[in-house]
Tab-separated table of C-alpha atoms and ligand atoms in Angstrom:
chain	number	residue	atom	x	y	z
A	1	MET	CA	11.407	18.455	25.320
A	2	SER	CA	10.814	16.779	28.423
A	3	GLU	CA	11.503	13.324	26.843
A	4	ASN	CA	15.353	13.934	25.620
A	5	LYS	CA	15.931	10.081	26.613
A	6	ILE	CA	13.865	9.596	22.477
A	7	PRO	CA	16.436	10.052	20.351
A	8	TYR	CA	15.073	11.586	16.947
A	9	LYS	CA	15.502	7.942	15.210
A	10	ILE	CA	15.453	4.932	16.776
A	11	TYR	CA	17.258	2.317	14.765
A	12	LEU	CA	17.297	-1.358	15.238
A	13	GLU	CA	20.805	-2.886	15.996
A	14	GLU	CA	20.791	-6.596	13.487
A	15	SER	CA	20.926	-8.757	15.876
A	16	GLU	CA	17.532	-5.932	17.199
A	17	MET	CA	15.728	-7.093	13.717
A	18	PRO	CA	12.027	-9.333	12.884
A	19	LYS	CA	13.360	-12.805	11.058
A	20	ALA	CA	10.306	-14.106	10.632
A	21	TRP	CA	7.210	-11.795	8.643
A	22	TYR	CA	3.940	-12.032	11.189
A	23	ASN	CA	0.394	-13.313	9.577
A	24	VAL	CA	-2.309	-11.418	11.179
A	25	ARG	CA	-5.019	-13.605	9.976
A	26	ALA	CA	-3.578	-16.198	12.258
A	27	ASP	CA	-5.462	-14.500	14.921
A	28	MET	CA	-8.855	-12.843	12.998
A	29	LYS	CA	-11.184	-14.496	14.182
A	30	ASN	CA	-13.151	-13.607	11.298
A	31	LYS	CA	-11.009	-14.766	8.285
A	32	PRO	CA	-10.302	-12.329	4.756
A	33	ALA	CA	-12.891	-13.967	2.710
A	34	PRO	CA	-11.605	-16.556	0.206
A	35	LEU	CA	-10.784	-15.557	-3.183
A	36	LEU	CA	-13.634	-16.924	-5.976
A	37	ASN	CA	-13.180	-18.718	-9.198
A	38	PRO	CA	-15.485	-16.079	-11.006
A	39	GLY	CA	-17.033	-19.377	-13.242
A	40	THR	CA	-17.820	-20.983	-10.642
A	41	LEU	CA	-17.740	-19.435	-8.230
A	42	LYS	CA	-16.203	-20.985	-5.972
A	43	PRO	CA	-12.893	-20.697	-3.810
A	44	MET	CA	-9.757	-20.460	-5.988
A	45	THR	CA	-7.514	-23.457	-5.473
A	46	ALA	CA	-3.853	-23.458	-5.244
A	47	GLN	CA	-3.660	-25.347	-8.264
A	48	GLU	CA	-5.743	-22.283	-10.125
A	49	LEU	CA	-3.764	-19.606	-8.217
A	50	GLY	CA	-0.568	-21.109	-9.533
A	51	ALA	CA	-1.424	-20.390	-13.206
A	52	VAL	CA	-1.091	-16.396	-12.027
A	53	PHE	CA	1.300	-16.770	-9.286
A	54	CYS	CA	4.686	-18.503	-8.181
A	55	ASP	CA	3.976	-20.916	-6.203
A	56	GLU	CA	5.351	-19.956	-2.301
A	57	LEU	CA	3.597	-17.245	-2.903
A	58	VAL	CA	-0.071	-19.211	-3.762
A	59	GLN	CA	1.285	-21.097	-0.210
A	60	GLN	CA	1.511	-17.753	1.366
A	61	GLU	CA	-1.756	-16.484	0.241
A	62	LEU	CA	-3.813	-18.803	1.768
A	63	ASP	CA	-2.573	-19.527	4.785
A	64	ASN	CA	-4.862	-18.140	7.547
A	65	ASP	CA	-3.405	-19.596	10.262
A	66	THR	CA	1.318	-19.845	10.687
A	67	PRO	CA	1.391	-16.450	12.283
A	68	TYR	CA	5.329	-15.771	11.719
A	69	ILE	CA	6.814	-17.216	8.683
A	70	PRO	CA	10.708	-17.273	7.929
A	71	ILE	CA	12.139	-14.517	6.191
A	72	PRO	CA	14.788	-16.143	4.059
A	73	GLN	CA	18.217	-15.519	4.454
A	74	GLU	CA	18.731	-14.072	0.566
A	75	ILE	CA	15.381	-11.755	1.413
A	76	LEU	CA	17.127	-10.611	4.802
A	77	ASP	CA	20.202	-9.878	3.526
A	78	PHE	CA	18.815	-7.774	0.430
A	79	TYR	CA	16.464	-5.727	3.588
A	80	LYS	CA	19.946	-5.357	5.598
A	81	MET	CA	21.131	-2.914	2.564
A	82	TYR	CA	18.136	-0.755	2.979
A	83	ARG	CA	17.010	-1.618	6.242
A	84	PRO	CA	15.678	-1.357	9.379
A	85	SER	CA	14.212	2.322	8.391
A	86	PRO	CA	14.034	5.519	10.807
A	87	LEU	CA	11.939	5.139	13.350
A	88	VAL	CA	11.609	9.149	13.662
A	89	ARG	CA	10.566	10.445	16.874
A	90	ALA	CA	9.023	13.810	15.482
A	91	TYR	CA	10.108	16.677	17.994
A	92	CYS	CA	10.269	19.856	15.024
A	93	LEU	CA	6.556	19.095	13.827
A	94	GLU	CA	5.276	18.678	17.440
A	95	GLU	CA	7.070	22.095	18.411
A	96	LYS	CA	6.181	24.065	15.586
A	97	LEU	CA	2.670	22.505	16.014
A	98	GLN	CA	2.228	23.423	19.620
A	99	THR	CA	1.434	19.889	20.543
A	100	PRO	CA	1.573	18.220	23.303
A	101	ALA	CA	1.009	14.606	21.422
A	102	LYS	CA	5.001	12.958	21.011
A	103	ILE	CA	4.182	11.836	17.137
A	104	TYR	CA	6.395	9.208	15.826
A	105	TYR	CA	6.644	8.130	12.167
A	106	LYS	CA	8.324	5.427	10.092
A	107	PHE	CA	9.903	6.574	7.713
A	108	GLU	CA	10.284	3.766	4.041
A	109	GLY	CA	11.090	6.573	1.497
A	110	ASN	CA	15.389	5.546	1.987
A	111	ASN	CA	16.300	3.304	0.075
A	112	THR	CA	16.739	4.308	-4.599
A	113	SER	CA	12.702	3.281	-4.967
A	114	GLY	CA	11.345	5.772	-2.462
A	115	SER	CA	9.106	4.090	-1.475
A	116	HIS	CA	8.084	0.224	0.980
A	117	LYS	CA	7.330	-1.251	-1.577
A	118	LEU	CA	10.689	-2.563	-2.091
A	119	ASN	CA	10.006	-4.201	0.829
A	120	SER	CA	7.394	-7.357	-0.798
A	121	ALA	CA	8.734	-6.768	-4.300
A	122	ILE	CA	12.541	-8.516	-2.795
A	123	ALA	CA	9.981	-11.683	-1.732
A	124	GLN	CA	7.869	-11.449	-4.648
A	125	ALA	CA	11.101	-11.327	-7.424
A	126	TYR	CA	12.998	-14.115	-4.573
A	127	TYR	CA	9.926	-17.033	-4.920
A	128	ALA	CA	9.884	-16.260	-8.363
A	129	LYS	CA	13.755	-16.662	-9.016
A	130	ASN	CA	14.057	-19.793	-6.634
A	131	GLN	CA	10.825	-21.422	-8.567
A	132	GLY	CA	13.015	-21.437	-12.138
A	133	LEU	CA	11.096	-18.865	-13.766
A	134	LYS	CA	11.949	-16.300	-15.953
A	135	GLY	CA	10.748	-12.918	-15.277
A	136	VAL	CA	7.948	-11.577	-13.608
A	137	THR	CA	4.898	-9.461	-14.823
A	138	THR	CA	3.195	-5.953	-13.387
A	139	GLU	CA	1.291	-2.989	-13.458
A	140	THR	CA	2.621	0.424	-11.781
A	141	GLY	CA	0.304	3.320	-11.362
A	142	ALA	CA	2.626	5.826	-9.806
A	143	GLY	CA	5.636	3.625	-11.177
A	144	GLN	CA	7.243	2.993	-7.281
A	145	TRP	CA	6.286	-0.093	-7.929
A	146	GLY	CA	7.432	-0.367	-10.651
A	147	THR	CA	11.098	0.758	-9.807
A	148	ALA	CA	11.261	-1.203	-6.775
A	149	LEU	CA	9.968	-4.680	-8.680
A	150	SER	CA	12.670	-3.630	-11.154
A	151	MET	CA	15.326	-2.660	-8.420
A	152	ALA	CA	14.012	-6.471	-7.238
A	153	CYS	CA	14.312	-8.438	-10.566
A	154	ALA	CA	17.558	-6.225	-11.468
A	155	TYR	CA	19.125	-7.759	-8.367
A	156	LEU	CA	18.313	-11.108	-8.946
A	157	GLY	CA	18.750	-11.623	-12.673
A	158	LEU	CA	15.670	-12.232	-13.399
A	159	ASP	CA	13.450	-10.622	-16.686
A	160	CYS	CA	10.323	-7.905	-15.375
A	161	LYS	CA	7.759	-6.629	-18.279
A	162	VAL	CA	5.815	-3.342	-16.179
A	163	TYR	CA	2.876	-2.145	-17.632
A	164	MET	CA	2.715	0.791	-15.748
A	165	VAL	CA	-0.833	3.766	-15.720
A	166	LYS	CA	-0.603	5.997	-18.709
A	167	CYS	CA	-1.307	9.872	-17.413
A	168	SER	CA	1.988	8.733	-14.823
A	169	TYR	CA	3.617	7.193	-17.756
A	170	GLU	CA	3.498	11.015	-19.378
A	171	GLN	CA	3.518	12.205	-16.785
A	172	LYS	CA	6.836	10.832	-14.460
A	173	PRO	CA	8.945	9.718	-17.306
A	174	PHE	CA	11.965	9.707	-14.571
A	175	ARG	CA	10.000	6.624	-12.983
A	176	ARG	CA	10.110	5.953	-16.094
A	177	GLU	CA	13.279	5.641	-17.103
A	178	VAL	CA	14.675	4.716	-13.288
A	179	MET	CA	12.905	0.529	-14.081
A	180	ARG	CA	14.111	1.299	-17.618
A	181	THR	CA	17.640	1.945	-15.914
A	182	TYR	CA	17.344	-1.277	-13.475
A	183	GLY	CA	16.752	-2.832	-16.560
A	184	ALA	CA	13.004	-3.096	-17.119
A	185	SER	CA	10.513	-3.130	-20.492
A	186	VAL	CA	8.111	-0.799	-19.305
A	187	THR	CA	4.239	-0.195	-21.250
A	188	PRO	CA	1.568	3.112	-20.950
A	189	SER	CA	-1.392	1.273	-20.021
A	190	PRO	CA	-3.559	0.662	-21.685
A	191	SER	CA	-2.012	-1.086	-24.668
A	192	MET	CA	-1.804	-2.520	-27.897
A	193	THR	CA	0.246	-5.295	-26.900
A	194	THR	CA	-2.934	-7.018	-25.086
A	195	GLU	CA	-6.250	-8.354	-26.039
A	196	ILE	CA	-7.799	-6.611	-22.740
A	197	GLY	CA	-5.800	-3.836	-23.468
A	198	ARG	CA	-7.650	-3.204	-26.975
A	199	LYS	CA	-10.503	-4.235	-26.761
A	200	ILE	CA	-10.715	-1.496	-23.373
A	201	LEU	CA	-8.968	1.675	-25.420
A	202	GLU	CA	-11.685	0.627	-27.860
A	203	GLN	CA	-14.816	1.318	-25.403
A	204	HIS	CA	-13.083	4.322	-23.459
A	205	PRO	CA	-10.790	5.821	-26.137
A	206	GLY	CA	-8.100	8.763	-24.787
A	207	THR	CA	-8.434	6.784	-21.493
A	208	THR	CA	-5.695	8.124	-19.317
A	209	GLY	CA	-6.260	4.249	-17.860
A	210	SER	CA	-6.206	2.645	-14.028
A	211	LEU	CA	-4.261	0.723	-11.820
A	212	GLY	CA	-7.107	-1.734	-13.177
A	213	CYS	CA	-6.720	-1.973	-16.124
A	214	ALA	CA	-3.015	-2.105	-16.063
A	215	ILE	CA	-3.244	-5.606	-13.933
A	216	SER	CA	-5.612	-7.197	-16.541
A	217	GLU	CA	-2.782	-6.345	-19.407
A	218	ALA	CA	-0.022	-7.390	-16.568
A	219	VAL	CA	-1.801	-10.457	-15.909
A	220	GLU	CA	-2.637	-11.662	-19.909
A	221	ALA	CA	0.528	-11.157	-20.261
A	222	ALA	CA	1.942	-13.570	-17.030
A	223	THR	CA	-0.507	-16.528	-18.779
A	224	SER	CA	0.598	-15.782	-22.426
A	225	ASN	CA	4.144	-15.875	-21.553
A	226	PRO	CA	5.673	-19.346	-20.998
A	227	GLY	CA	8.082	-18.610	-17.958
A	228	TYR	CA	6.406	-15.770	-16.128
A	229	ARG	CA	4.102	-15.365	-13.535
A	230	TYR	CA	2.351	-12.359	-12.363
A	231	VAL	CA	3.191	-10.358	-8.962
A	232	LEU	CA	0.940	-7.014	-7.363
A	233	GLY	CA	2.480	-4.882	-4.822
A	234	SER	CA	-0.915	-4.424	-2.935
A	235	VAL	CA	-3.993	-5.752	-1.910
A	236	LEU	CA	-2.801	-8.686	-0.974
A	237	ASN	CA	-2.836	-10.996	1.789
A	238	GLN	CA	0.511	-12.488	1.016
A	239	VAL	CA	1.576	-8.518	0.448
A	240	LEU	CA	0.255	-7.413	3.438
A	241	LEU	CA	2.168	-10.049	5.157
A	242	HIS	CA	5.291	-8.934	3.743
A	243	GLN	CA	4.950	-5.714	4.329
A	244	SER	CA	4.783	-6.770	8.755
A	245	ILE	CA	8.417	-5.872	8.909
A	246	ILE	CA	7.003	-1.669	9.025
A	247	GLY	CA	4.788	-3.254	12.388
A	248	LEU	CA	7.221	-5.377	13.281
A	249	GLU	CA	10.447	-3.269	13.027
A	250	SER	CA	8.212	-0.566	14.787
A	251	LYS	CA	6.848	-2.324	17.903
A	252	ALA	CA	10.603	-3.125	18.510
A	253	ALA	CA	11.626	0.265	18.967
A	254	MET	CA	9.232	1.369	20.486
A	255	ASP	CA	9.255	-1.643	23.034
A	256	LYS	CA	12.907	-0.645	22.852
A	257	TYR	CA	11.935	2.785	25.172
A	258	GLY	CA	8.064	1.381	26.330
A	259	VAL	CA	6.320	3.738	24.172
A	260	VAL	CA	3.285	3.218	23.765
A	261	PRO	CA	1.474	3.689	20.575
A	262	ASP	CA	-2.631	5.354	21.226
A	263	ILE	CA	-3.273	6.496	17.907
A	264	ILE	CA	-1.858	4.367	14.546
A	265	ILE	CA	-1.926	6.112	10.657
A	266	GLY	CA	-1.509	5.523	7.868
A	267	CYS	CA	-2.207	6.124	4.240
A	268	ALA	CA	-4.471	3.333	2.324
A	269	GLY	CA	-4.902	2.669	-1.640
A	270	GLY	CA	-4.372	-1.596	-1.226
A	271	GLY	CA	-3.910	-1.185	2.381
A	272	SER	CA	-0.620	-3.202	2.223
A	273	ASN	CA	1.725	-0.227	4.065
A	274	LEU	CA	-0.901	0.451	6.518
A	275	GLY	CA	-1.733	-3.425	6.876
A	276	GLY	CA	2.236	-3.863	7.641
A	277	LEU	CA	2.394	-1.253	9.926
A	278	ILE	CA	-0.640	-2.242	12.101
A	279	SER	CA	0.104	-5.792	12.021
A	280	PRO	CA	1.552	-6.725	15.328
A	281	PHE	CA	-0.497	-4.074	16.834
A	282	MET	CA	-3.412	-5.407	15.680
A	283	GLY	CA	-2.386	-8.551	16.808
A	284	GLN	CA	-1.984	-7.301	19.901
A	285	MET	CA	-5.744	-6.263	20.310
A	286	LEU	CA	-7.277	-8.838	18.347
A	287	ARG	CA	-6.168	-11.339	21.139
A	288	GLY	CA	-7.100	-8.891	24.235
A	289	GLU	CA	-3.733	-7.755	24.882
A	290	ARG	CA	-4.449	-3.785	24.221
A	291	ASN	CA	-6.565	-1.591	22.302
A	292	TYR	CA	-5.237	0.868	19.682
A	293	ARG	CA	-7.131	3.616	17.509
A	294	PHE	CA	-5.718	2.609	13.565
A	295	ILE	CA	-6.666	4.943	11.004
A	296	ALA	CA	-6.966	4.086	7.584
A	297	VAL	CA	-6.614	7.635	5.162
A	298	GLU	CA	-7.903	7.676	1.544
A	299	PRO	CA	-8.621	9.928	-1.359
A	300	ALA	CA	-11.936	11.760	-1.284
A	301	SER	CA	-11.687	11.210	-4.710
A	302	CYS	CA	-10.796	7.033	-4.117
A	303	PRO	CA	-12.938	6.514	-0.837
A	304	SER	CA	-13.032	2.532	-0.807
A	305	LEU	CA	-13.799	2.230	2.588
A	306	THR	CA	-15.417	5.071	3.228
A	307	ARG	CA	-18.354	5.080	0.481
A	308	GLY	CA	-17.141	1.435	-1.378
A	309	LYS	CA	-19.495	-1.892	-1.036
A	310	PHE	CA	-18.075	-4.446	1.320
A	311	VAL	CA	-18.804	-7.310	-1.274
A	312	TYR	CA	-16.923	-9.622	-4.259
A	313	ASP	CA	-15.422	-7.216	-6.759
A	314	PHE	CA	-12.686	-8.418	-9.930
A	315	CYS	CA	-9.496	-7.101	-8.977
A	316	ASP	CA	-9.109	-5.276	-12.006
A	317	THR	CA	-11.442	-3.489	-14.889
A	318	GLY	CA	-10.514	-6.526	-17.384
A	319	MET	CA	-12.722	-8.819	-15.724
A	320	VAL	CA	-9.785	-11.572	-15.447
A	321	THR	CA	-8.655	-11.957	-12.402
A	322	PRO	CA	-10.682	-13.303	-9.324
A	323	LEU	CA	-12.606	-12.048	-7.477
A	324	ALA	CA	-11.854	-10.831	-3.793
A	325	LYS	CA	-14.266	-10.217	-1.098
A	326	MET	CA	-13.685	-6.210	-0.286
A	327	TYR	CA	-14.665	-3.011	0.146
A	328	THR	CA	-14.870	-1.875	-3.984
A	329	LEU	CA	-16.178	1.089	-5.356
A	330	GLY	CA	-16.584	-0.832	-8.602
A	331	SER	CA	-13.626	-2.851	-11.204
A	332	ASN	CA	-15.044	-0.003	-13.623
A	333	PHE	CA	-14.135	3.167	-11.305
A	334	ILE	CA	-12.132	4.886	-12.856
A	335	PRO	CA	-10.581	7.731	-10.284
A	336	SER	CA	-10.327	11.625	-10.731
A	337	ALA	CA	-6.493	12.269	-11.748
A	338	ASN	CA	-5.582	13.070	-8.675
A	339	HIS	CA	-1.881	12.926	-7.948
A	340	ALA	CA	-1.589	10.717	-4.896
A	341	GLY	CA	-1.517	7.984	-8.029
A	342	GLY	CA	-0.537	4.722	-5.407
A	343	LEU	CA	-3.849	5.518	-3.834
A	344	ARG	CA	-5.986	5.579	-7.272
A	345	TYR	CA	-7.437	1.983	-6.452
A	346	HIS	CA	-11.114	0.697	-6.286
A	347	GLY	CA	-11.299	-1.678	-3.629
A	348	MET	CA	-8.580	-1.930	-0.385
A	349	SER	CA	-6.801	-5.671	1.087
A	350	PRO	CA	-9.652	-8.106	2.359
A	351	VAL	CA	-6.916	-8.632	5.356
A	352	LEU	CA	-8.385	-4.662	6.420
A	353	SER	CA	-12.282	-4.258	5.476
A	354	GLN	CA	-12.345	-7.305	7.194
A	355	LEU	CA	-11.228	-5.614	9.647
A	356	TYR	CA	-12.926	-2.163	9.240
A	357	HIS	CA	-16.063	-4.833	8.400
A	358	ASP	CA	-15.429	-6.315	12.462
A	359	GLY	CA	-14.595	-2.110	13.828
A	360	TYR	CA	-11.438	-3.176	14.898
A	361	LEU	CA	-10.277	-0.216	12.052
A	362	GLU	CA	-11.860	3.528	11.336
A	363	ALA	CA	-11.156	5.490	8.156
A	364	THR	CA	-11.330	8.780	6.333
A	365	SER	CA	-10.446	10.400	3.569
A	366	VAL	CA	-9.044	13.777	2.947
A	367	GLU	CA	-9.262	16.364	-0.353
A	368	GLN	CA	-6.112	16.699	-1.769
A	369	THR	CA	-5.113	20.290	-1.118
A	370	SER	CA	-5.034	19.617	1.843
A	371	VAL	CA	-2.940	17.469	2.055
A	372	PHE	CA	-0.198	19.227	0.001
A	373	ALA	CA	-0.707	21.848	2.220
A	374	ALA	CA	0.238	18.982	5.375
A	375	ALA	CA	2.866	17.921	3.390
A	376	GLU	CA	4.229	20.762	3.060
A	377	GLN	CA	3.954	21.898	6.591
A	378	PHE	CA	5.794	18.445	7.560
A	379	ALA	CA	9.077	19.294	5.252
A	380	ARG	CA	9.861	22.250	5.994
A	381	VAL	CA	10.503	21.425	9.050
A	382	GLU	CA	11.218	17.852	9.224
A	383	GLY	CA	13.057	18.043	6.192
A	384	ILE	CA	11.470	14.913	3.918
A	385	LEU	CA	9.930	15.911	0.877
A	386	PRO	CA	6.668	13.115	1.208
A	387	ALA	CA	5.445	11.372	-1.329
A	388	PRO	CA	1.814	12.586	-2.391
A	389	GLU	CA	0.639	9.178	-0.597
A	390	SER	CA	2.091	9.192	1.983
A	391	SER	CA	1.002	12.926	2.719
A	392	HIS	CA	-2.459	12.148	3.971
A	393	ALA	CA	-1.586	10.249	6.214
A	394	ILE	CA	0.355	13.186	7.208
A	395	LYS	CA	-2.580	15.219	7.158
A	396	VAL	CA	-4.064	13.145	9.413
A	397	ALA	CA	-1.866	12.823	11.971
A	398	ILE	CA	-1.439	16.674	12.127
A	399	ASP	CA	-4.817	16.662	12.838
A	400	GLU	CA	-4.737	14.777	15.530
A	401	ALA	CA	-1.721	16.074	17.016
A	402	LEU	CA	-3.993	19.426	17.044
A	403	LYS	CA	-6.635	18.099	18.801
A	404	CYS	CA	-4.990	17.210	21.830
A	405	LYS	CA	-3.222	20.570	21.401
A	406	GLU	CA	-7.096	21.626	22.467
A	407	THR	CA	-7.929	18.869	25.114
A	408	GLY	CA	-3.730	19.184	26.342
A	409	GLU	CA	-4.355	15.312	26.151
A	410	GLU	CA	-0.479	13.782	25.514
A	411	LYS	CA	-1.590	11.477	22.952
A	412	THR	CA	1.498	9.066	21.612
A	413	ILE	CA	1.512	9.389	17.642
A	414	LEU	CA	2.121	6.901	15.026
A	415	PHE	CA	1.806	7.199	11.379
A	416	GLY	CA	3.932	5.267	8.458
A	417	LEU	CA	6.109	7.796	5.876
A	418	THR	CA	5.658	6.152	3.504
A	419	GLY	CA	8.117	7.269	0.924
A	420	THR	CA	9.781	10.409	-1.533
A	421	GLY	CA	8.082	12.899	-3.713
A	422	TYR	CA	11.228	13.504	-5.914
A	423	PHE	CA	8.855	12.672	-8.393
A	424	ASP	CA	5.896	14.083	-7.639
A	425	MET	CA	7.380	17.776	-8.592
A	426	TYR	CA	4.525	18.337	-11.113
A	427	ALA	CA	2.074	17.638	-8.715
A	428	TYR	CA	4.257	20.155	-6.068
A	429	GLU	CA	3.919	22.783	-8.880
A	430	LYS	CA	0.368	22.371	-8.994
A	431	PHE	CA	-0.287	23.250	-5.623
A	432	ASN	CA	2.280	25.715	-6.009
A	433	ASN	CA	0.888	27.821	-8.659
A	434	GLY	CA	-2.570	27.347	-7.159
A	435	GLU	CA	-3.686	25.105	-9.214
A	436	MET	CA	-4.669	22.628	-7.629
A	437	SER	CA	-7.831	20.835	-7.647
A	438	ASP	CA	-10.296	18.702	-5.861
A	439	TYR	CA	-12.262	16.084	-6.545
A	440	ILE	CA	-15.157	14.499	-4.505
A	441	PRO	CA	-16.997	12.166	-6.854
A	442	SER	CA	-21.049	12.717	-6.912
A	443	ASP	CA	-23.399	9.211	-5.393
A	444	GLU	CA	-24.386	9.223	-8.987
A	445	GLU	CA	-20.990	8.170	-10.026
A	446	ILE	CA	-20.529	5.995	-7.234
A	447	MET	CA	-23.210	4.704	-7.568
A	448	ALA	CA	-22.519	3.976	-11.281
A	449	GLY	CA	-19.682	2.242	-10.214
A	450	LEU	CA	-21.094	0.122	-7.293
A	451	ARG	CA	-23.660	-1.381	-10.038
A	452	GLN	CA	-21.014	-2.817	-12.239
A	453	ILE	CA	-20.312	-5.366	-9.283
A	454	PRO	CA	-20.732	-8.870	-10.556
A	455	HIS	CA	-24.407	-9.489	-8.880
A	456	PHE	CA	-25.302	-13.332	-7.602
A	457	PRO	CA	-26.701	-14.292	-4.715
A	458	GLY	CA	-25.616	-13.243	-1.382
A	459	ASN	CA	-23.852	-10.654	-3.088
A	460	GLU	CA	-26.005	-7.785	-2.903
A	461	ILE	CA	-24.931	-4.320	-2.911
B	1	PLP	C1	1.707	2.453	-3.688
B	1	PLP	C2	1.892	3.359	-2.037
B	1	PLP	C3	1.134	4.005	-1.076
B	1	PLP	C4	-0.523	3.417	-1.343
B	1	PLP	O1	-0.280	1.540	-1.244
B	1	PLP	P1	-0.828	0.443	-0.173
B	1	PLP	O2	0.025	-0.759	-0.857
B	1	PLP	O3	-2.209	1.105	0.405
B	1	PLP	O4	0.081	0.462	0.922
B	1	PLP	C5	1.666	4.440	-0.640
B	1	PLP	N1	2.375	5.263	-0.186
B	1	PLP	C6	3.455	5.599	-1.427
B	1	PLP	C7	4.570	6.048	-0.969
B	1	PLP	C8	3.256	3.815	-2.391
B	1	PLP	O5	3.733	4.050	-3.123
């Protein structure tokens, strides 16, 4: 190892920690399209959004111009409990791969919720508390967001109602119990507790649910309970803003040692960790200061960027949310039971969608057996047991490092290791038993989803 001067783990001092989030929209020439009211097809006003979301978060959602938004002291104090997260130089993986590439990963799994989602959960819970609300409602897919939000609500003394995608509720009983331990109520979705849940169950009896269904139920629960608002763990502009802490810390840590990444890789479900990881680097690229390669990795079973369309669509299956302009597979698309539950979403962040559309970001899709193979390879040399979602990024980081081995290029690769996989052992068991299969939707299945996208002038697929 020629570069022993770079430690295995780079931590920031408390004084070096970011004090403001970075809003990449401020540097985008083509801003993400506004959310539309599906009834009028006019941009959602702050007042309309305020019925569903907390007021301060509505301001953040609509703010396309302010580059830096100060992080309130209470949130900084909470961040100190588990941040800075380590930036790790993957010396052991490099050695194993015999690659000249230099691999770094930003590890967001070192908090009890086990993922990056806590970064936005505490922010959203804080603003709800500040507004004097009683509680919040939300959906959770694999359970990471619900867990993170439960922790944040417990800390601030807010009530938390979680609608959990039914297949995860059944596959991950321990996730459910963690949420209940932190005081949340957890309902499997679709459920009979909401009007939309009953309707979905009537139309698709026996469905194992999807994030889209659970969102519909959580929104209904928020708007029908006074003193509650809905919070969302990904996709929204405000969530990418909060997750910029990942990229800001990564960049500060790399700057400290004069390291500049060539390639930045992240898994993409709704786009929040990737959006957060790349944001300060993307800002440089948008301002014309430097070039990077950014790669979004999605599951082949739910390929919104690589096979979806860039149009306005609902964010949920029940069609109760505003319309977002994003890469989408159609809000009725219910992906096959892929084990990376956090990546089973039909759409993609409007910010990332716009950046992808404008050519600033690449996207690729990978099959789950190859993802688990990469996860195990990584776990055996780097020690961390990665979440299946995170392992999508590992897979592509390894592929890029192996390309460097062929060409002899000493590229620097940074990827986001979003979380740990302790609650995913059922999936690991399937893989270890050779029982895991890959599912790639046919063109026909993709078209069936796309045909459900709302039709109006300018929104043709
Ligand atoms: C939720 C989740 C993801 C995907 O969500 P994004 O909003 O795309 O970041 C990735 N990894 C883990 C561990 C998650 O919990």
